[in-house]
Amino acid sequence: MGRPAPAMDDERPLPGQDAAMIQAQPAEATAVPVRSIAFLAAASFVSAATMRVGDPLVPLVSEEFHVTAGEAGIVVTAFAMAYGICQLLWGPLGDRFGKFKLVTVVMLLSVLTVGCAAFTETMHGLALARLVAGTTAAAVIPLSMAFIGDHVPYGTRQAVLARFLSGQIMGLVFGQVFAGVFADYVGWRGVFVLLAGLYLVVGLLLLRDLLRHRLPPPVLGGGMRPAVLAGRYLDLCRRPLARLVLATVALEGLLFYGTFTFVAAWLRRDYGLDYLVVGAILGFFGLGGLIFAWSVGRMVPRLGERGLVLAGGTGVGVCYAILAFDPPLPAVPVLVTALGLGFYMMHNTLQVNATQMASEMRGLAVAVFASFFFIGQAIGAWLGGGVVDAAGFPALFAGAALLLPVLACTFVARKARLRV
């Protein structure tokens, strides 16, 4: 990798962060738009709730449509696949027309795309509805992260991103707990109606903020011609850091969420829990994420990027290993909390790296990052369903326990070589 550009005075890394990652920010990245970021955090809350609402619905869908847990996992796979692939479109569009503006538009469109799931009557119809919802919800979190990357210097970006992601994390809790707790009362159709209402409320708040403030012009011009876009993707793929980060996040999505998707079905089968308790236990994953968001300011100086990735990857591996042996039920919420903490220690560090893969086309770069992550999730849910049907839940948990720490160590080792 070529000699890095010198860091600007206001972009010096926190202790443990890689100075070679620092690049000059756009000229307009001087004032941090706090209120706009808060509204984007609310949008990420709704998008994340839509994303993870499928997890606790897997056993319910399995029973209603008389399919196996592996087959019912399509409600997760369809959303994640559309979410991942559509990043390749939303990223360049955000660079071209404005990230905040595009998030506002897709939030309002998602009122329809998410709400249509409430009117499906078949397993295939539900899968199709989730696919459509994934196409619009896909734009929200990655473009919000890229917007933050445009406006927040690298030295403070991990802390700002972590706090922004507290909205996403609470959305994960809401999606998982709400579906589990209220599915028996309003049904899964009612869950999607409520989500559509949330998209409408937050979308209108974003629209109001958009109309009241003059946003800086889009960072990247050049149109949306296929040849131009292909050139940008090729340029991104030529960068060693980008190749490493993208490969790592794809495998992270495959291994972690390809396993976590089936924790609800495992709790239902092995412990005989009702949906309310299953949803409540899954909500502890978000608690672990919030613990990370609240303590990131202390973790980053003490552990640095390497330490966060190694501790996170090792921690989730240990937790999955314990789950493979059917621990006592009171230990499960603690383990799910630790899974959330470990996951965000590793994933948030990858996110910060993603915002610097190509600062001159940050929307595209972060969108590709998200695309790889969610395509990995989709493949992981498909593979995980096959493992569960063929070998059972312990085999799935044991595989993740072995491979996730290896992935963390590999990323750290290869990242160190890039700086030589």
PDB file of N, CA, C and O in Angstrom, residues 129-174:
ATOM      1  N   ALA A 129     -42.369 -10.617   0.378  1.00  0.00           N
ATOM      2  CA  ALA A 129     -42.557  -9.338   1.055  1.00  0.00           C
ATOM      3  C   ALA A 129     -41.296  -8.913   1.795  1.00  0.00           C
ATOM      4  O   ALA A 129     -40.915  -7.736   1.784  1.00  0.00           O
ATOM      5  N   ARG A 130     -40.638  -9.870   2.437  1.00  0.00           N
ATOM      6  CA  ARG A 130     -39.388  -9.556   3.129  1.00  0.00           C
ATOM      7  C   ARG A 130     -38.297  -9.154   2.137  1.00  0.00           C
ATOM      8  O   ARG A 130     -37.466  -8.287   2.425  1.00  0.00           O
ATOM      9  N   LEU A 131     -38.307  -9.762   0.963  1.00  0.00           N
ATOM     10  CA  LEU A 131     -37.343  -9.405  -0.074  1.00  0.00           C
ATOM     11  C   LEU A 131     -37.535  -7.951  -0.501  1.00  0.00           C
ATOM     12  O   LEU A 131     -36.567  -7.173  -0.615  1.00  0.00           O
ATOM     13  N   VAL A 132     -38.798  -7.557  -0.719  1.00  0.00           N
ATOM     14  CA  VAL A 132     -39.106  -6.188  -1.131  1.00  0.00           C
ATOM     15  C   VAL A 132     -38.737  -5.199  -0.031  1.00  0.00           C
ATOM     16  O   VAL A 132     -38.166  -4.132  -0.287  1.00  0.00           O
ATOM     17  N   ALA A 133     -39.031  -5.548   1.225  1.00  0.00           N
ATOM     18  CA  ALA A 133     -38.693  -4.661   2.339  1.00  0.00           C
ATOM     19  C   ALA A 133     -37.186  -4.451   2.442  1.00  0.00           C
ATOM     20  O   ALA A 133     -36.715  -3.351   2.750  1.00  0.00           O
ATOM     21  N   GLY A 134     -36.434  -5.502   2.169  1.00  0.00           N
ATOM     22  CA  GLY A 134     -34.987  -5.393   2.243  1.00  0.00           C
ATOM     23  C   GLY A 134     -34.403  -4.434   1.226  1.00  0.00           C
ATOM     24  O   GLY A 134     -33.364  -3.809   1.472  1.00  0.00           O
ATOM     25  N   THR A 135     -35.076  -4.273   0.079  1.00  0.00           N
ATOM     26  CA  THR A 135     -34.540  -3.387  -0.958  1.00  0.00           C
ATOM     27  C   THR A 135     -34.534  -1.925  -0.518  1.00  0.00           C
ATOM     28  O   THR A 135     -33.607  -1.181  -0.844  1.00  0.00           O
ATOM     29  N   THR A 136     -35.539  -1.492   0.216  1.00  0.00           N
ATOM     30  CA  THR A 136     -35.595  -0.087   0.633  1.00  0.00           C
ATOM     31  C   THR A 136     -34.906   0.141   1.975  1.00  0.00           C
ATOM     32  O   THR A 136     -34.182   1.131   2.148  1.00  0.00           O
ATOM     33  N   ALA A 137     -35.104  -0.774   2.913  1.00  0.00           N
ATOM     34  CA  ALA A 137     -34.460  -0.610   4.218  1.00  0.00           C
ATOM     35  C   ALA A 137     -32.944  -0.633   4.099  1.00  0.00           C
ATOM     36  O   ALA A 137     -32.239  -0.128   4.976  1.00  0.00           O
ATOM     37  N   ALA A 138     -32.443  -1.179   3.004  1.00  0.00           N
ATOM     38  CA  ALA A 138     -31.001  -1.330   2.812  1.00  0.00           C
ATOM     39  C   ALA A 138     -30.248  -0.020   2.839  1.00  0.00           C
ATOM     40  O   ALA A 138     -29.077   0.029   3.235  1.00  0.00           O
ATOM     41  N   ALA A 139     -30.874   1.064   2.414  1.00  0.00           N
ATOM     42  CA  ALA A 139     -30.152   2.323   2.257  1.00  0.00           C
ATOM     43  C   ALA A 139     -29.880   3.031   3.577  1.00  0.00           C
ATOM     44  O   ALA A 139     -28.947   3.831   3.668  1.00  0.00           O
ATOM     45  N   VAL A 140     -30.658   2.759   4.599  1.00  0.00           N
ATOM     46  CA  VAL A 140     -30.701   3.635   5.770  1.00  0.00           C
ATOM     47  C   VAL A 140     -29.392   3.649   6.554  1.00  0.00           C
ATOM     48  O   VAL A 140     -28.761   4.705   6.722  1.00  0.00           O
ATOM     49  N   ILE A 141     -28.966   2.525   7.080  1.00  0.00           N
ATOM     50  CA  ILE A 141     -27.815   2.504   7.985  1.00  0.00           C
ATOM     51  C   ILE A 141     -26.496   2.794   7.270  1.00  0.00           C
ATOM     52  O   ILE A 141     -25.705   3.628   7.742  1.00  0.00           O
ATOM     53  N   PRO A 142     -26.214   2.156   6.124  1.00  0.00           N
ATOM     54  CA  PRO A 142     -24.928   2.445   5.468  1.00  0.00           C
ATOM     55  C   PRO A 142     -24.782   3.900   5.033  1.00  0.00           C
ATOM     56  O   PRO A 142     -23.719   4.496   5.224  1.00  0.00           O
ATOM     57  N   LEU A 143     -25.823   4.489   4.457  1.00  0.00           N
ATOM     58  CA  LEU A 143     -25.719   5.885   4.037  1.00  0.00           C
ATOM     59  C   LEU A 143     -25.650   6.828   5.240  1.00  0.00           C
ATOM     60  O   LEU A 143     -25.013   7.886   5.173  1.00  0.00           O
ATOM     61  N   SER A 144     -26.285   6.445   6.346  1.00  0.00           N
ATOM     62  CA  SER A 144     -26.160   7.247   7.563  1.00  0.00           C
ATOM     63  C   SER A 144     -24.722   7.206   8.079  1.00  0.00           C
ATOM     64  O   SER A 144     -24.161   8.231   8.492  1.00  0.00           O
ATOM     65  N   MET A 145     -24.114   6.043   8.057  1.00  0.00           N
ATOM     66  CA  MET A 145     -22.716   5.922   8.467  1.00  0.00           C
ATOM     67  C   MET A 145     -21.807   6.742   7.558  1.00  0.00           C
ATOM     68  O   MET A 145     -20.871   7.407   8.019  1.00  0.00           O
ATOM     69  N   ALA A 146     -22.062   6.682   6.255  1.00  0.00           N
ATOM     70  CA  ALA A 146     -21.251   7.458   5.320  1.00  0.00           C
ATOM     71  C   ALA A 146     -21.439   8.959   5.551  1.00  0.00           C
ATOM     72  O   ALA A 146     -20.486   9.733   5.438  1.00  0.00           O
ATOM     73  N   PHE A 147     -22.659   9.374   5.876  1.00  0.00           N
ATOM     74  CA  PHE A 147     -22.927  10.778   6.195  1.00  0.00           C
ATOM     75  C   PHE A 147     -22.088  11.206   7.405  1.00  0.00           C
ATOM     76  O   PHE A 147     -21.494  12.291   7.425  1.00  0.00           O
ATOM     77  N   ILE A 148     -22.026  10.354   8.421  1.00  0.00           N
ATOM     78  CA  ILE A 148     -21.201  10.648   9.589  1.00  0.00           C
ATOM     79  C   ILE A 148     -19.733  10.705   9.195  1.00  0.00           C
ATOM     80  O   ILE A 148     -18.983  11.572   9.649  1.00  0.00           O
ATOM     81  N   GLY A 149     -19.306   9.781   8.339  1.00  0.00           N
ATOM     82  CA  GLY A 149     -17.928   9.801   7.871  1.00  0.00           C
ATOM     83  C   GLY A 149     -17.574  11.088   7.160  1.00  0.00           C
ATOM     84  O   GLY A 149     -16.449  11.575   7.244  1.00  0.00           O
ATOM     85  N   ASP A 150     -18.530  11.675   6.456  1.00  0.00           N
ATOM     86  CA  ASP A 150     -18.308  12.947   5.753  1.00  0.00           C
ATOM     87  C   ASP A 150     -18.181  14.133   6.708  1.00  0.00           C
ATOM     88  O   ASP A 150     -17.582  15.146   6.361  1.00  0.00           O
ATOM     89  N   HIS A 151     -18.773  14.024   7.903  1.00  0.00           N
ATOM     90  CA  HIS A 151     -18.896  15.186   8.779  1.00  0.00           C
ATOM     91  C   HIS A 151     -18.152  15.072  10.105  1.00  0.00           C
ATOM     92  O   HIS A 151     -18.102  16.039  10.851  1.00  0.00           O
ATOM     93  N   VAL A 152     -17.600  13.895  10.426  1.00  0.00           N
ATOM     94  CA  VAL A 152     -16.924  13.700  11.708  1.00  0.00           C
ATOM     95  C   VAL A 152     -15.485  13.248  11.461  1.00  0.00           C
ATOM     96  O   VAL A 152     -15.272  12.261  10.762  1.00  0.00           O
ATOM     97  N   PRO A 153     -14.482  13.933  12.016  1.00  0.00           N
ATOM     98  CA  PRO A 153     -13.088  13.531  11.829  1.00  0.00           C
ATOM     99  C   PRO A 153     -12.827  12.118  12.340  1.00  0.00           C
ATOM    100  O   PRO A 153     -13.487  11.651  13.279  1.00  0.00           O
ATOM    101  N   TYR A 154     -11.830  11.461  11.751  1.00  0.00           N
ATOM    102  CA  TYR A 154     -11.557  10.061  12.078  1.00  0.00           C
ATOM    103  C   TYR A 154     -11.234   9.862  13.555  1.00  0.00           C
ATOM    104  O   TYR A 154     -11.615   8.858  14.154  1.00  0.00           O
ATOM    105  N   GLY A 155     -10.535  10.821  14.158  1.00  0.00           N
ATOM    106  CA  GLY A 155     -10.109  10.656  15.542  1.00  0.00           C
ATOM    107  C   GLY A 155     -11.247  10.484  16.527  1.00  0.00           C
ATOM    108  O   GLY A 155     -11.076   9.852  17.561  1.00  0.00           O
ATOM    109  N   THR A 156     -12.403  11.054  16.230  1.00  0.00           N
ATOM    110  CA  THR A 156     -13.566  10.925  17.123  1.00  0.00           C
ATOM    111  C   THR A 156     -14.680  10.091  16.494  1.00  0.00           C
ATOM    112  O   THR A 156     -15.741   9.941  17.091  1.00  0.00           O
ATOM    113  N   ARG A 157     -14.425   9.548  15.320  1.00  0.00           N
ATOM    114  CA  ARG A 157     -15.498   8.899  14.572  1.00  0.00           C
ATOM    115  C   ARG A 157     -15.987   7.608  15.213  1.00  0.00           C
ATOM    116  O   ARG A 157     -17.189   7.305  15.175  1.00  0.00           O
ATOM    117  N   GLN A 158     -15.074   6.799  15.801  1.00  0.00           N
ATOM    118  CA  GLN A 158     -15.530   5.538  16.377  1.00  0.00           C
ATOM    119  C   GLN A 158     -16.516   5.780  17.501  1.00  0.00           C
ATOM    120  O   GLN A 158     -17.530   5.091  17.614  1.00  0.00           O
ATOM    121  N   ALA A 159     -16.248   6.778  18.348  1.00  0.00           N
ATOM    122  CA  ALA A 159     -17.170   7.077  19.442  1.00  0.00           C
ATOM    123  C   ALA A 159     -18.510   7.591  18.913  1.00  0.00           C
ATOM    124  O   ALA A 159     -19.574   7.195  19.400  1.00  0.00           O
ATOM    125  N   VAL A 160     -18.473   8.475  17.899  1.00  0.00           N
ATOM    126  CA  VAL A 160     -19.723   8.996  17.331  1.00  0.00           C
ATOM    127  C   VAL A 160     -20.513   7.881  16.653  1.00  0.00           C
ATOM    128  O   VAL A 160     -21.736   7.776  16.818  1.00  0.00           O
ATOM    129  N   LEU A 161     -19.810   7.039  15.899  1.00  0.00           N
ATOM    130  CA  LEU A 161     -20.486   5.920  15.243  1.00  0.00           C
ATOM    131  C   LEU A 161     -21.112   4.981  16.268  1.00  0.00           C
ATOM    132  O   LEU A 161     -22.233   4.495  16.075  1.00  0.00           O
ATOM    133  N   ALA A 162     -20.392   4.714  17.348  1.00  0.00           N
ATOM    134  CA  ALA A 162     -20.923   3.812  18.367  1.00  0.00           C
ATOM    135  C   ALA A 162     -22.183   4.391  18.999  1.00  0.00           C
ATOM    136  O   ALA A 162     -23.156   3.673  19.246  1.00  0.00           O
ATOM    137  N   ARG A 163     -22.169   5.696  19.254  1.00  0.00           N
ATOM    138  CA  ARG A 163     -23.364   6.321  19.840  1.00  0.00           C
ATOM    139  C   ARG A 163     -24.511   6.364  18.837  1.00  0.00           C
ATOM    140  O   ARG A 163     -25.677   6.167  19.197  1.00  0.00           O
ATOM    141  N   PHE A 164     -24.175   6.658  17.567  1.00  0.00           N
ATOM    142  CA  PHE A 164     -25.197   6.593  16.531  1.00  0.00           C
ATOM    143  C   PHE A 164     -25.792   5.188  16.462  1.00  0.00           C
ATOM    144  O   PHE A 164     -27.006   5.006  16.337  1.00  0.00           O
ATOM    145  N   LEU A 165     -24.923   4.184  16.570  1.00  0.00           N
ATOM    146  CA  LEU A 165     -25.382   2.803  16.453  1.00  0.00           C
ATOM    147  C   LEU A 165     -26.196   2.349  17.661  1.00  0.00           C
ATOM    148  O   LEU A 165     -26.816   1.282  17.610  1.00  0.00           O
ATOM    149  N   SER A 166     -26.204   3.160  18.732  1.00  0.00           N
ATOM    150  CA  SER A 166     -27.087   2.809  19.837  1.00  0.00           C
ATOM    151  C   SER A 166     -28.540   2.814  19.381  1.00  0.00           C
ATOM    152  O   SER A 166     -29.364   2.044  19.884  1.00  0.00           O
ATOM    153  N   GLY A 167     -28.854   3.683  18.397  1.00  0.00           N
ATOM    154  CA  GLY A 167     -30.194   3.646  17.812  1.00  0.00           C
ATOM    155  C   GLY A 167     -30.457   2.336  17.101  1.00  0.00           C
ATOM    156  O   GLY A 167     -31.516   1.720  17.254  1.00  0.00           O
ATOM    157  N   GLN A 168     -29.475   1.897  16.318  1.00  0.00           N
ATOM    158  CA  GLN A 168     -29.600   0.613  15.629  1.00  0.00           C
ATOM    159  C   GLN A 168     -29.721  -0.530  16.632  1.00  0.00           C
ATOM    160  O   GLN A 168     -30.534  -1.441  16.463  1.00  0.00           O
ATOM    161  N   ILE A 169     -28.907  -0.481  17.676  1.00  0.00           N
ATOM    162  CA  ILE A 169     -28.916  -1.559  18.663  1.00  0.00           C
ATOM    163  C   ILE A 169     -30.263  -1.624  19.375  1.00  0.00           C
ATOM    164  O   ILE A 169     -30.833  -2.703  19.577  1.00  0.00           O
ATOM    165  N   MET A 170     -30.803  -0.465  19.748  1.00  0.00           N
ATOM    166  CA  MET A 170     -32.124  -0.468  20.381  1.00  0.00           C
ATOM    167  C   MET A 170     -33.187  -0.957  19.399  1.00  0.00           C
ATOM    168  O   MET A 170     -34.166  -1.587  19.804  1.00  0.00           O
ATOM    169  N   GLY A 171     -32.968  -0.702  18.102  1.00  0.00           N
ATOM    170  CA  GLY A 171     -33.870  -1.254  17.102  1.00  0.00           C
ATOM    171  C   GLY A 171     -33.814  -2.768  17.058  1.00  0.00           C
ATOM    172  O   GLY A 171     -34.839  -3.438  16.891  1.00  0.00           O
ATOM    173  N   LEU A 172     -32.598  -3.310  17.214  1.00  0.00           N
ATOM    174  CA  LEU A 172     -32.466  -4.766  17.268  1.00  0.00           C
ATOM    175  C   LEU A 172     -33.240  -5.330  18.454  1.00  0.00           C
ATOM    176  O   LEU A 172     -33.945  -6.340  18.329  1.00  0.00           O
ATOM    177  N   VAL A 173     -33.104  -4.659  19.607  1.00  0.00           N
ATOM    178  CA  VAL A 173     -33.825  -5.111  20.794  1.00  0.00           C
ATOM    179  C   VAL A 173     -35.328  -5.023  20.559  1.00  0.00           C
ATOM    180  O   VAL A 173     -36.078  -5.968  20.836  1.00  0.00           O
ATOM    181  N   PHE A 174     -35.762  -3.893  20.015  1.00  0.00           N
ATOM    182  CA  PHE A 174     -37.191  -3.709  19.762  1.00  0.00           C
ATOM    183  C   PHE A 174     -37.715  -4.766  18.798  1.00  0.00           C
ATOM    184  O   PHE A 174     -38.764  -5.373  19.033  1.00  0.00           O
TER     185      PHE A 174
END
